[in-house]
Amino acid sequence: MRFCVEARDPGCAARSGRLTLPHGTVETPVFMPVGTQATVKALSSEDLELLGAEIILANAYHLYLRPGVETLRAAGGVHRFMQWDRPVLTDSGGFQVFSLAELNKVTDEGVAFQSHLDGSRHFFSPESAMDIQRGIGADIIMCLDECTEYPAPFDRAAASMRRTLAWARRCKTRWEETRSGSQALFGIVQGSTHEALRRECAESLVEIGFPGYAIGGVSVGEGKAEMAAAVAWSAAVLPEDRPRYLMGVGAPDDFLTGIELGVDMFDCVMPTRNARNGTLFTRAGRVNIKNARHARDFGPLDPECPCPVCARYSRAYLSHLFRAGEILALRLNTLHNICFMLQLASRACAAIRQGRFREFKDAFLQSYRGEDGV
RNA sequence: GGUGGGAUGCCCGAGUGGCUAAAGGGGACGGGCUGUAAACCCGUUGGCUAGCGCCUACGUUGGUUCGAAUCCAACUCCCACCA
């Protein structure tokens, strides 16, 4: 993996760069659509290519349970399996420690958990998380971490962060021992909403040394201000010449906030999930396609949007498809929302390269949040 | 023509004397969703009122009863089977 920062915005920490991975090059800041089970829900690999997605996520926990690592290995890796030739990043399953907490037991050794599919018992250690992700074959793999719940008192957050740190050391060791090809390993900063912990975690990770660094444990229920603070504290410590990945973010405004704070990579289920649930992103703000006022609106969702959906279909049609429970609604809505996020990323990129990111962000938010900026 | 069954809120449908402005669906209306157990989840859905509350409602009309969607009678309409 190679990463080089090509432009820095003079008004903030935003930067734009190029990340070279085994399966291709990614221009940053980048939005990575989430394809948990080796599919970005409702889209095919050719859809993603057409939309211009440069890298997508997959999830080690989910793929380990189904179809299983052996199947992926036999397929020739996740890229061949899903016929996607561009980069892939896998999350380790650390987030499932958080989201499926009632099925887990976490110890210093690792995570004992029951499958949400059939209740069968399994164990993830930092070492097995590396082995699994090596089998899946993504371009970037993540350390096993403990995504700390919110709110977390200082002592709890400290203990959780130190566990993540200990696991990061073990992941690094295993990754170096078994290193295959040029899979890159990212460490993950935890520490909840505590500045001292964020700083300590980031410093320690940098000391261990990783090709890239992620900021995790964010967007788990804290407010936007607390999220921004956690990101800022973490990013401030991370080395300039390594990519920074903000995990699970975000909403369009949070995405721009992250970029402003110097983050390069983002992933979020919001555009895909919201699309399936009827909320669509437009330059003029969120549109709930279920609302009665769209039923006879024969104009496009967003007249400025270059996506294949806005080019061809009306709000009235999208409204009808959604109400009727048609499967096409999910697909068209997802195409649009993913296109929206990719567009936003590429416009942010251009703005940074022109040295006017803050201006761009303010203009975007004014339109997105409405005249009042609420 | 005969026998039996049935008519409940926008729709379907439960409810056989008081705890019923009436279960449960659906639809409609609105909201939520941030490293995906999510094509999911939550709220509202007779009228008036800030609220206490009042009014109007279970095919129609009348009756029994302290009290009826629930019991009785007649009527109207629907369905099934038999001729």
XYZ file of C-alpha atoms (C1' of nucleotides) in Angstrom:
457
model
C 0.000 0.000 0.000
C 1.109 3.498 -0.784
C -0.426 6.746 0.363
C 0.523 10.247 -0.583
C -1.123 13.496 0.353
C -1.344 15.641 -2.767
C -3.128 18.726 -1.505
C -3.809 20.399 1.814
C -6.529 22.922 2.364
C -5.116 26.152 3.769
C -8.212 26.874 5.866
C -8.461 23.611 7.835
C -6.960 20.157 8.296
C -8.609 18.776 5.159
C -6.345 17.060 2.696
C -6.669 15.180 -0.545
C -4.460 12.323 -1.579
C -4.041 9.064 -3.368
C -4.116 5.608 -1.871
C -2.615 2.834 -3.983
C -3.808 -0.661 -3.152
C -3.394 -4.065 -4.791
C -6.676 -3.705 -6.657
C -6.415 -0.087 -7.637
C -6.022 3.496 -6.662
C -8.359 5.492 -4.500
C -8.595 9.242 -4.453
C -9.195 10.651 -0.975
C -11.273 11.780 0.796
C -13.272 8.727 -0.166
C -16.643 7.333 0.760
C -16.697 3.552 0.921
C -20.133 1.948 0.478
C -20.801 -0.828 2.965
C -21.169 -4.313 1.541
C -21.312 -6.337 4.728
C -22.064 -9.699 3.152
C -19.995 -9.185 0.000
C -22.761 -7.119 -1.543
C -23.776 -3.518 -1.185
C -27.412 -4.309 -0.494
C -29.575 -3.954 -3.627
C -26.629 -3.254 -5.952
C -24.502 -5.412 -8.214
C -20.788 -5.023 -8.743
C -21.442 -3.489 -12.143
C -23.788 -0.940 -10.566
C -20.990 0.073 -8.225
C -18.519 0.383 -11.099
C -20.974 2.533 -13.034
C -21.534 4.772 -10.039
C -17.781 5.144 -9.698
C -17.276 3.491 -6.319
C -13.542 3.069 -5.796
C -13.492 0.849 -2.733
C -16.115 -0.965 -0.713
C -16.346 -2.573 2.699
C -17.079 -6.138 3.637
C -17.347 -7.701 7.063
C -15.234 -10.526 8.450
C -17.731 -11.545 11.112
C -20.559 -11.952 8.625
C -18.485 -13.627 5.914
C -16.881 -15.974 8.430
C -20.336 -17.204 9.452
C -21.599 -17.322 5.881
C -20.436 -18.463 3.382
C -17.362 -19.226 5.496
C -13.706 -18.441 4.933
C -13.022 -21.743 3.172
C -15.608 -20.927 0.536
C -14.062 -17.527 -0.039
C -10.598 -19.027 -0.234
C -11.820 -21.607 -2.718
C -13.444 -18.826 -4.749
C -10.086 -17.114 -4.989
C -10.881 -14.405 -2.467
C -13.684 -11.954 -1.983
C -12.859 -9.995 -5.161
C -13.226 -12.988 -7.421
C -16.194 -14.243 -5.450
C -18.217 -11.074 -6.012
C -16.635 -10.129 -9.324
C -15.407 -6.816 -7.986
C -11.922 -5.886 -9.168
C -11.455 -2.719 -7.189
C -10.225 -2.459 -3.610
C -12.049 -3.954 -0.650
C -11.625 -3.245 3.048
C -12.839 -5.724 5.642
C -13.903 -4.827 9.115
C -12.704 -7.345 11.665
C -15.956 -7.988 13.471
C -15.071 -5.553 16.234
C -18.248 -3.648 15.574
C -20.318 -6.800 16.057
C -18.812 -7.060 19.538
C -20.749 -3.870 20.116
C -23.866 -4.323 17.987
C -24.438 -7.961 18.967
C -23.297 -7.457 22.543
C -25.998 -9.671 24.026
C -24.552 -12.642 22.132
C -20.963 -11.953 23.214
C -18.594 -12.432 26.058
C -15.462 -10.327 25.772
C -12.279 -11.171 27.663
C -8.677 -10.085 27.225
C -8.176 -13.236 25.184
C -10.870 -12.356 22.634
C -14.597 -12.551 21.987
C -16.687 -15.643 22.599
C -19.928 -15.238 20.718
C -22.969 -17.031 19.486
C -23.894 -16.799 15.848
C -26.891 -14.560 15.270
C -27.815 -16.992 12.483
C -28.023 -20.313 14.291
C -26.782 -19.782 17.834
C -23.621 -21.833 17.292
C -20.648 -20.870 19.461
C -17.470 -19.304 18.100
C -14.412 -17.479 19.294
C -12.555 -14.563 17.726
C -9.099 -13.658 18.924
C -6.891 -10.925 17.479
C -4.956 -13.719 15.774
C -7.976 -15.452 14.281
C -9.332 -12.096 13.105
C -6.112 -11.709 11.094
C -6.296 -15.241 9.729
C -9.919 -14.818 8.723
C -9.298 -11.519 6.981
C -6.265 -12.957 5.214
C -8.528 -15.726 3.916
C -11.125 -13.267 2.726
C -8.406 -11.388 0.911
C -9.306 -7.702 1.222
C -6.824 -4.960 0.320
C -7.126 -3.404 3.757
C -7.881 -5.336 6.925
C -8.711 -4.035 10.370
C -7.449 -4.908 13.824
C -9.905 -6.631 16.114
C -11.076 -3.919 18.470
C -13.679 -3.336 21.103
C -16.075 -0.641 19.980
C -16.802 0.994 23.316
C -20.436 1.681 24.053
C -21.705 5.176 24.790
C -21.788 6.647 27.312
C -18.650 5.142 28.879
C -17.259 6.520 32.138
C -13.540 7.215 32.089
C -12.467 4.005 33.816
C -14.604 1.784 31.666
C -13.465 3.593 28.494
C -9.836 3.313 29.639
C -10.050 -0.421 30.268
C -11.804 -0.970 26.958
C -9.253 1.153 25.088
C -6.315 -0.725 26.660
C -7.870 -3.997 25.579
C -8.143 -2.673 22.036
C -4.513 -1.610 22.272
C -3.360 -5.012 23.513
C -5.298 -6.643 20.713
C -3.721 -4.236 18.218
C -0.251 -5.424 19.243
C -1.277 -9.036 18.785
C -2.883 -8.271 15.435
C 0.265 -6.551 14.229
C 2.409 -9.500 15.300
C 0.177 -12.057 13.616
C -0.129 -9.924 10.502
C 3.672 -9.638 10.197
C 4.175 -13.368 10.754
C 1.689 -14.453 8.162
C 1.768 -11.526 5.804
C 0.457 -12.384 2.398
C 0.951 -10.100 -0.536
C 0.380 -6.492 0.261
C -2.672 -6.571 2.496
C -2.499 -3.469 4.678
C -3.437 -3.537 8.365
C -5.053 -0.556 10.077
C -5.045 0.072 13.826
C -8.135 1.535 15.476
C -8.236 4.407 17.945
C -10.747 3.998 20.763
C -11.111 5.966 23.989
C -14.740 7.036 23.769
C -15.324 10.723 24.472
C -12.276 11.227 26.677
C -9.486 13.350 25.294
C -6.713 11.799 27.355
C -7.736 8.303 26.285
C -8.067 9.181 22.618
C -4.635 10.754 22.705
C -3.054 7.872 24.599
C -4.581 5.310 22.272
C -3.516 7.117 19.112
C 0.018 7.652 20.404
C 0.380 4.017 21.383
C -0.901 2.811 18.028
C 1.544 5.059 16.229
C 4.288 3.612 18.348
C 3.262 0.093 17.330
C 3.162 1.336 13.768
C 0.490 0.612 11.164
C 0.144 1.377 7.460
C -3.028 3.296 8.294
C -5.126 4.330 11.267
C -8.815 4.282 11.942
C -10.886 6.225 14.416
C -13.549 3.998 15.900
C -16.056 4.055 18.713
C -17.800 7.031 17.232
C -21.402 7.514 16.010
C -22.629 5.178 18.723
C -25.118 7.591 20.267
C -23.017 10.589 21.260
C -23.932 13.983 19.850
C -22.336 15.582 16.815
C -20.180 17.911 18.893
C -18.785 15.050 20.975
C -18.145 13.057 17.848
C -16.227 15.894 16.251
C -14.170 16.331 19.415
C -13.274 12.640 19.573
C -12.242 12.740 15.925
C -10.204 15.903 16.363
C -8.304 14.573 19.395
C -7.530 11.327 17.630
C -6.599 12.813 14.261
C -4.300 15.379 15.844
C -1.970 12.613 17.001
C -1.977 10.486 13.850
C 0.913 10.835 11.397
C 0.405 13.104 8.399
C 1.669 10.568 5.919
C -0.707 7.736 6.774
C -4.331 7.402 5.756
C -6.949 8.087 8.423
C -10.222 6.246 8.366
C -13.267 7.355 10.353
C -15.331 4.237 10.932
C -19.088 4.309 10.542
C -19.426 7.948 9.514
C -21.519 9.198 7.947
C -24.329 11.384 7.463
C -23.494 14.023 4.834
C -22.765 16.732 7.417
C -20.662 14.424 9.587
C -18.769 13.308 6.514
C -17.775 16.891 5.741
C -16.882 17.511 9.372
C -14.585 14.499 9.272
C -12.905 15.725 6.123
C -12.400 19.125 7.675
C -10.652 17.451 10.602
C -8.253 15.662 8.285
C -9.896 12.283 7.749
C -9.345 10.506 4.426
C -11.658 7.515 4.426
C -15.244 6.965 5.529
C -17.845 4.245 5.475
C -21.435 4.307 6.576
C -24.548 2.190 6.167
C -26.697 5.293 6.238
C -27.011 5.909 2.496
C -27.905 2.297 1.772
C -30.102 1.661 4.790
C -31.905 4.959 4.527
C -32.451 4.319 0.839
C -34.172 1.038 1.615
C -36.235 2.810 4.262
C -37.330 5.655 1.997
C -35.041 8.532 2.988
C -33.102 10.024 0.110
C -30.293 12.553 0.121
C -30.471 15.602 -2.131
C -28.604 18.883 -2.330
C -31.660 20.552 -0.844
C -31.768 18.180 2.107
C -33.257 14.856 2.985
C -36.365 13.720 1.157
C -38.702 11.193 2.681
C -40.100 9.627 -0.462
C -42.973 8.154 1.557
C -44.439 11.618 2.176
C -47.749 12.310 0.454
C -46.452 15.442 -1.259
C -44.280 13.428 -3.656
C -47.058 11.236 -5.012
C -47.860 13.604 -7.900
C -44.468 15.249 -8.258
C -43.325 14.301 -11.727
C -40.023 16.124 -11.450
C -36.738 14.436 -10.602
C -35.626 13.770 -7.056
C -32.711 16.182 -7.414
C -32.473 18.145 -10.674
C -28.729 18.645 -10.288
C -27.949 15.008 -9.562
C -26.108 13.138 -12.310
C -27.258 9.722 -11.158
C -29.095 7.353 -13.497
C -32.200 7.525 -11.325
C -32.550 11.305 -11.364
C -31.831 11.328 -15.087
C -34.816 9.160 -15.837
C -37.401 8.724 -13.087
C -39.717 11.072 -11.199
C -40.390 11.456 -7.500
C -43.928 10.286 -8.194
C -42.629 7.046 -9.660
C -40.193 6.461 -6.806
C -42.995 7.205 -4.360
C -45.259 4.709 -6.084
C -42.602 1.988 -6.193
C -41.872 2.429 -2.507
C -45.526 2.366 -1.444
C -46.177 -0.643 -3.596
C -43.312 -2.466 -1.900
C -41.636 -3.050 -5.226
C -38.081 -4.357 -5.092
C -37.056 -1.789 -7.716
C -37.649 0.977 -5.177
C -34.828 -0.363 -3.021
C -32.500 -0.575 -5.955
C -33.213 2.875 -7.406
C -33.121 4.538 -3.990
C -29.803 2.885 -3.197
C -28.312 3.842 -6.556
C -29.235 7.435 -5.882
C -27.990 7.657 -2.300
C -24.675 5.988 -3.094
C -24.233 8.279 -6.058
C -24.976 11.222 -3.785
C -22.244 10.251 -1.323
C -19.701 9.531 -4.054
C -20.501 12.889 -5.634
C -20.134 14.642 -2.319
C -16.737 13.010 -1.826
C -15.474 13.946 -5.249
C -16.692 17.520 -4.902
C -14.982 17.739 -1.510
C -11.836 16.429 -3.146
C -11.976 19.080 -5.837
C -12.647 21.815 -3.285
C -9.610 20.819 -1.239
C -7.442 20.815 -4.328
C -8.685 24.324 -5.023
C -7.981 25.331 -1.443
C -11.546 26.258 -0.707
C -12.939 23.415 1.333
C -14.498 25.513 4.105
C -16.340 27.596 1.569
C -17.570 24.466 -0.143
C -18.712 22.918 3.109
C -20.589 26.033 4.217
C -22.352 26.347 0.883
C -23.294 22.689 0.913
C -24.676 22.825 4.434
C -26.639 25.978 3.771
C -28.453 24.260 0.958
C -28.653 20.859 2.657
C -29.933 22.121 5.985
C -32.111 24.863 4.520
C -31.808 28.615 4.619
C -31.711 28.812 8.411
C -28.832 26.384 8.605
C -30.775 24.301 11.104
C -89.574 -20.918 -3.055
C -87.023 -23.458 1.433
C -83.151 -23.756 5.172
C -79.003 -21.798 7.437
C -75.280 -17.871 8.114
C -74.074 -12.762 8.177
C -74.157 -6.995 8.279
C -68.521 -3.708 13.389
C -64.389 2.322 12.517
C -61.143 4.102 5.371
C -60.774 -1.680 4.242
C -60.494 -6.706 6.337
C -61.670 -8.591 10.949
C -62.144 -9.943 16.681
C -65.653 -9.005 20.158
C -72.152 -12.177 22.560
C -74.813 -7.464 28.733
C -70.990 -3.061 32.162
C -63.478 -3.202 32.323
C -65.603 -0.923 24.530
C -64.235 4.981 21.057
C -64.291 -0.984 20.344
C -58.442 -6.436 19.937
C -55.487 -7.627 15.583
C -54.116 -6.833 10.547
C -54.018 -3.689 6.179
C -54.169 1.117 4.301
C -53.313 6.260 5.185
C -50.389 10.150 7.716
C -45.808 11.424 10.179
C -40.982 10.325 12.441
C -36.358 7.576 13.094
C -32.096 5.045 10.997
C -24.102 6.767 11.292
C -17.530 0.220 11.156
C -25.827 -3.466 8.688
C -29.271 -9.575 12.947
C -32.671 -3.440 9.454
C -37.015 -3.974 2.148
C -36.527 -2.383 9.486
C -38.364 0.155 13.911
C -41.617 3.858 16.444
C -45.961 7.056 16.777
C -50.925 8.854 15.067
C -55.431 7.340 12.669
C -64.491 9.271 14.757
C -65.651 14.793 16.063
C -64.982 19.070 19.434
C -61.391 20.719 23.566
C -55.288 23.416 26.193
C -57.379 19.909 29.602
C -61.312 17.642 32.903
C -64.692 16.138 29.619
C -68.670 16.179 26.130
C -70.874 14.442 21.584
C -71.554 10.831 17.601
C -70.737 5.550 16.515
C -71.054 -1.451 15.584
C -77.206 -2.219 8.644
C -82.434 0.419 9.842
C -86.447 1.137 13.255
C -88.517 -0.106 17.729
C -88.208 -2.862 22.396
C -86.058 -5.418 27.097
C -82.509 -3.628 30.911
C -79.936 0.640 35.967
C -76.763 -0.353 31.517
C -76.822 -3.033 24.622
C -72.020 -3.809 19.246
C -73.601 -7.813 22.429
C -80.637 -9.956 24.304
C -85.789 -9.600 21.594
C -89.029 -8.071 17.247
C -89.801 -6.233 12.471
C -87.571 -4.464 8.172
C -83.488 -3.826 4.345
C -79.383 -5.883 2.061
C -75.547 -9.826 1.420
C -73.728 -15.007 1.343
C -74.091 -20.490 1.312
C -76.665 -24.856 0.455
C -81.247 -27.309 -1.172
C -85.362 -27.300 -4.783
